[in-house]
Coordinates of C-alpha atoms and ligand atoms in Angstrom, one line a residue:
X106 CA 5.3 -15.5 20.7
X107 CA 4.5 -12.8 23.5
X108 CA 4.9 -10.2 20.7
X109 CA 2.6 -12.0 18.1
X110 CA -0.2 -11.9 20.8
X111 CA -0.1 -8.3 21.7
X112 CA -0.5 -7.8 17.8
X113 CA -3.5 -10.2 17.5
X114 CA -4.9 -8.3 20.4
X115 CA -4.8 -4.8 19.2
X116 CA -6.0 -4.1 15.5
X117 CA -8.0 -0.9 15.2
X118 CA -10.7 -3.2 13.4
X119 CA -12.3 -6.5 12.9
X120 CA -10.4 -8.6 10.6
X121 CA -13.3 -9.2 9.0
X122 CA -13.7 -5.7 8.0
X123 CA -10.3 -4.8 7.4
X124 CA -10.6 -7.3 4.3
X125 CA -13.9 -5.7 3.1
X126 CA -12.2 -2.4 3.2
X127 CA -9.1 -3.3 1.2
X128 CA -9.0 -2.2 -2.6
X129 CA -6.5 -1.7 -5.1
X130 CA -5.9 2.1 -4.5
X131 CA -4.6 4.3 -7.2
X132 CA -5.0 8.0 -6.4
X133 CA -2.9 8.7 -3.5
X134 CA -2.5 12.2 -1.7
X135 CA 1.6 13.8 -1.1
X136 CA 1.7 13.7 2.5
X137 CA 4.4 11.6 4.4
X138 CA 3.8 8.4 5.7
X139 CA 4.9 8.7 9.2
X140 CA 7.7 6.5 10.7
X141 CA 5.8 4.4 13.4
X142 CA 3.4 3.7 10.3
X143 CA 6.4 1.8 8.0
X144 CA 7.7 0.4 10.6
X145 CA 4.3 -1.3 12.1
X146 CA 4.1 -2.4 7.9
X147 CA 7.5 -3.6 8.0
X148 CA 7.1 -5.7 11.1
X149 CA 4.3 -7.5 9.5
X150 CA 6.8 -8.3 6.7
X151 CA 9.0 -10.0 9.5
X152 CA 6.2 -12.2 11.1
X153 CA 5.2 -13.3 7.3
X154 CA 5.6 -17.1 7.4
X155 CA 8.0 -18.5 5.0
X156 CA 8.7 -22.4 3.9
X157 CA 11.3 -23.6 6.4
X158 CA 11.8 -20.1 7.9
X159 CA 14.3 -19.4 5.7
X160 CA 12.6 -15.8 4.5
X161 CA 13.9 -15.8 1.2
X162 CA 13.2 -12.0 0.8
X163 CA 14.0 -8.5 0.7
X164 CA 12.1 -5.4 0.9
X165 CA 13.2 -2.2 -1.0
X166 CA 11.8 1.1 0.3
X167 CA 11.3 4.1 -2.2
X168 CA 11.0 7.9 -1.5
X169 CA 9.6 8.4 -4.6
X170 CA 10.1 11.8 -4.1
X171 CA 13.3 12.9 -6.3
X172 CA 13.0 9.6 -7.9
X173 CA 10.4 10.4 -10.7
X174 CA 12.4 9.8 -13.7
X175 CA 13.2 6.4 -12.1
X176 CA 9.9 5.5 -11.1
X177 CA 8.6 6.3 -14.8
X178 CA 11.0 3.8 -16.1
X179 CA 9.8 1.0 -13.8
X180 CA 5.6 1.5 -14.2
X181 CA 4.4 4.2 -16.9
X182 CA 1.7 5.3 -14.9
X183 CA 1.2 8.9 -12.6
X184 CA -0.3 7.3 -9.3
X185 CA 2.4 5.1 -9.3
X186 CA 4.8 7.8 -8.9
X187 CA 2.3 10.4 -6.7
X188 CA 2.6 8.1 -3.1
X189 CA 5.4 9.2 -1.1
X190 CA 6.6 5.4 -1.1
X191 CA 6.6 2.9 -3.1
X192 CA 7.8 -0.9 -1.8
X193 CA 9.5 -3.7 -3.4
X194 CA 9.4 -7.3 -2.6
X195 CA 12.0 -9.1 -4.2
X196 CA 12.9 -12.6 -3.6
X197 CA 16.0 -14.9 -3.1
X198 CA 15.3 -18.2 -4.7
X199 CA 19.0 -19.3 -3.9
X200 CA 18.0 -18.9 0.1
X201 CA 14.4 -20.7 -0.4
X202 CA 13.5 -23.7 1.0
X203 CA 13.6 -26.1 -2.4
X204 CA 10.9 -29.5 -2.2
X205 CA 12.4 -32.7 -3.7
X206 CA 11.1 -32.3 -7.1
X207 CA 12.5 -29.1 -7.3
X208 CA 9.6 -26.4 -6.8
X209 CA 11.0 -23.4 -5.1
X210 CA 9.3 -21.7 -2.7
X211 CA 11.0 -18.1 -3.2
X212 CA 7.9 -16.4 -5.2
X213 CA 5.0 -17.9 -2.6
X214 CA 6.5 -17.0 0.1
X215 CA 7.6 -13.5 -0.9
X216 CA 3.5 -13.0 -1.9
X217 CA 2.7 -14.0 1.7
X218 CA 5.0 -11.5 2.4
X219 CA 3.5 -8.8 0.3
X220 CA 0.2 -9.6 1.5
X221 CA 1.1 -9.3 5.0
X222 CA 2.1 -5.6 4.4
X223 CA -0.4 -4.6 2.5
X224 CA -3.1 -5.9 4.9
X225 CA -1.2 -4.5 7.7
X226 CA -1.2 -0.9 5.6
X227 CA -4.8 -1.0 5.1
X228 CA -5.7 -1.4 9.1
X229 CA -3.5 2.0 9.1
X230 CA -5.8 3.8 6.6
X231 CA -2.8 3.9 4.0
X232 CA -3.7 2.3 0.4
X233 CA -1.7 -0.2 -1.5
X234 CA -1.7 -1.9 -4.7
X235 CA -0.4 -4.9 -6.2
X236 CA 1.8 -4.4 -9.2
X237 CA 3.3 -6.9 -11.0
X238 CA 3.0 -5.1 -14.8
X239 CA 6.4 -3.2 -14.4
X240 CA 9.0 -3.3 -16.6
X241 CA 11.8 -6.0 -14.9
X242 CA 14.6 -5.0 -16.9
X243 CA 14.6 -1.5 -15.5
X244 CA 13.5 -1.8 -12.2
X245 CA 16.7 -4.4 -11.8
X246 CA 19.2 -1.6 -12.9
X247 CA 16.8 1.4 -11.1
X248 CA 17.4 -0.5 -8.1
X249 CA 21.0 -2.0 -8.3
X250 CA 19.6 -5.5 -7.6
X251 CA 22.5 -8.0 -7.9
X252 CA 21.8 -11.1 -10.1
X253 CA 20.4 -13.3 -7.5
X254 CA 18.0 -11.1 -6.0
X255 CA 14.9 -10.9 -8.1
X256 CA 12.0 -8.3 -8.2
X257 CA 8.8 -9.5 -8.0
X258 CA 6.1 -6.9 -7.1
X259 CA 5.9 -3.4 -6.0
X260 CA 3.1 -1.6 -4.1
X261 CA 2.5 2.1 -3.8
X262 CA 2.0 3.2 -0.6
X263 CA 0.5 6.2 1.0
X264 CA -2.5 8.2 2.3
X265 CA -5.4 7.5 -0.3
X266 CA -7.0 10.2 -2.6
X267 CA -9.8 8.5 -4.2
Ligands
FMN34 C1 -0.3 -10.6 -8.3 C2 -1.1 -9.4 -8.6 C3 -0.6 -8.5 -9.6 C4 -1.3 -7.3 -9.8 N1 -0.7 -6.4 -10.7 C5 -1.3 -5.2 -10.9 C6 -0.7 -4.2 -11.7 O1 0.3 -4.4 -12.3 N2 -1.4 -3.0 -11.9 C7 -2.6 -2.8 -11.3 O2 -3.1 -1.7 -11.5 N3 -3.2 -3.7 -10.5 C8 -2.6 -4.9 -10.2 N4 -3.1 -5.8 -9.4 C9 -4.4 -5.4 -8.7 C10 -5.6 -6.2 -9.2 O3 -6.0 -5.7 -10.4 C11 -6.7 -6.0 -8.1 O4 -6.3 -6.6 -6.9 C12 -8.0 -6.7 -8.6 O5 -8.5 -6.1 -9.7 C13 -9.0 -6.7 -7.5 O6 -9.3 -5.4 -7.1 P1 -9.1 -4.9 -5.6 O7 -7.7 -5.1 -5.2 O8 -9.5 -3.4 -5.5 O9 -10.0 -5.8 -4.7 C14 -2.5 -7.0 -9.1 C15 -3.0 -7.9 -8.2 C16 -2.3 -9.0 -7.9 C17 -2.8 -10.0 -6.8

């Protein structure tokens, strides 16, 4: 709790204006997304809320760097591939909280998820973007995912160049 209010109490902007100042970005610049950076982005992965707490989730970090071929295979386009990281959120729908009637809550709570980092990147300058059009198939085997760990979106993430 102590830890959630030193948070809410030190953004570099208005929350107001950090979601004016989001956009999908896709030109991003080479340099490295420092440490301290990731791990403030991952942190807001943690605090995400999930149904029942059971955070039904995992987050895949890649160094796109001497992954190029790879990254091709999963998204056909070049910005994908020019950030220095790109993330995955996959989900666990065997760990998710499951209502009576059967809905499971794996995919909405690994979107909060998502949109928890990708706010949290944007009050660190660093651009994001959703992307769900990527080829399942080969971003399961690019990423060694066992059977019950799905992939459900990937972001980009670096220093924008647009
Ligand atoms: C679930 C979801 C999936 C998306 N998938 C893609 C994608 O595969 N490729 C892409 O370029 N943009 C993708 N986007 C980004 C949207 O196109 C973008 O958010 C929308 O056009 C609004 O623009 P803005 O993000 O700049 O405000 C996705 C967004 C969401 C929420």
């Amino acid at each position: 709790m102590r830890l959630r209010l030193i948070l809410l109490y030190s953004p570099s902007m208005r929350f107001s204006e950090l979601l004016t100042c989001r956009y999908s970005v896709r030109a991003y610049r080479p340099d490295p997304v420092p440490e301290h950076m990731l791990e403030k982005v991952l942190l807001a992965a943690r605090m995400a809320p999930t149904a029942a707490n059971r955070q039904p989730f995992q987050v895949i970090i890649i160094h796109t760097a001497d992954r190029q071929q790879h990254m091709a295979r999963k998204h056909p386009r070049d910005w994908f591939r020019q950030a220095p990281l790109a993330l995955c959120v996959c989900g666990l729908p065997d760990k998710a909280w499951v209502r009576r009637d059967g809905w499971n809550s794996c995919e909405t709570d690994a979107s909060i998820v998502m949109d928890h980092m990708i706010l949290a990147a944007a009050d660190l300058g660093l651009g994001t973007c959703w992307i769900a059009n990527f080829d399942p198939v080969a971003a399961r085997e690019v990423l060694r995912l066992p059977e019950n760990v799905g992939p459900l979106v990937f972001t980009p993430r670096g220093f924008p160049a647009d």
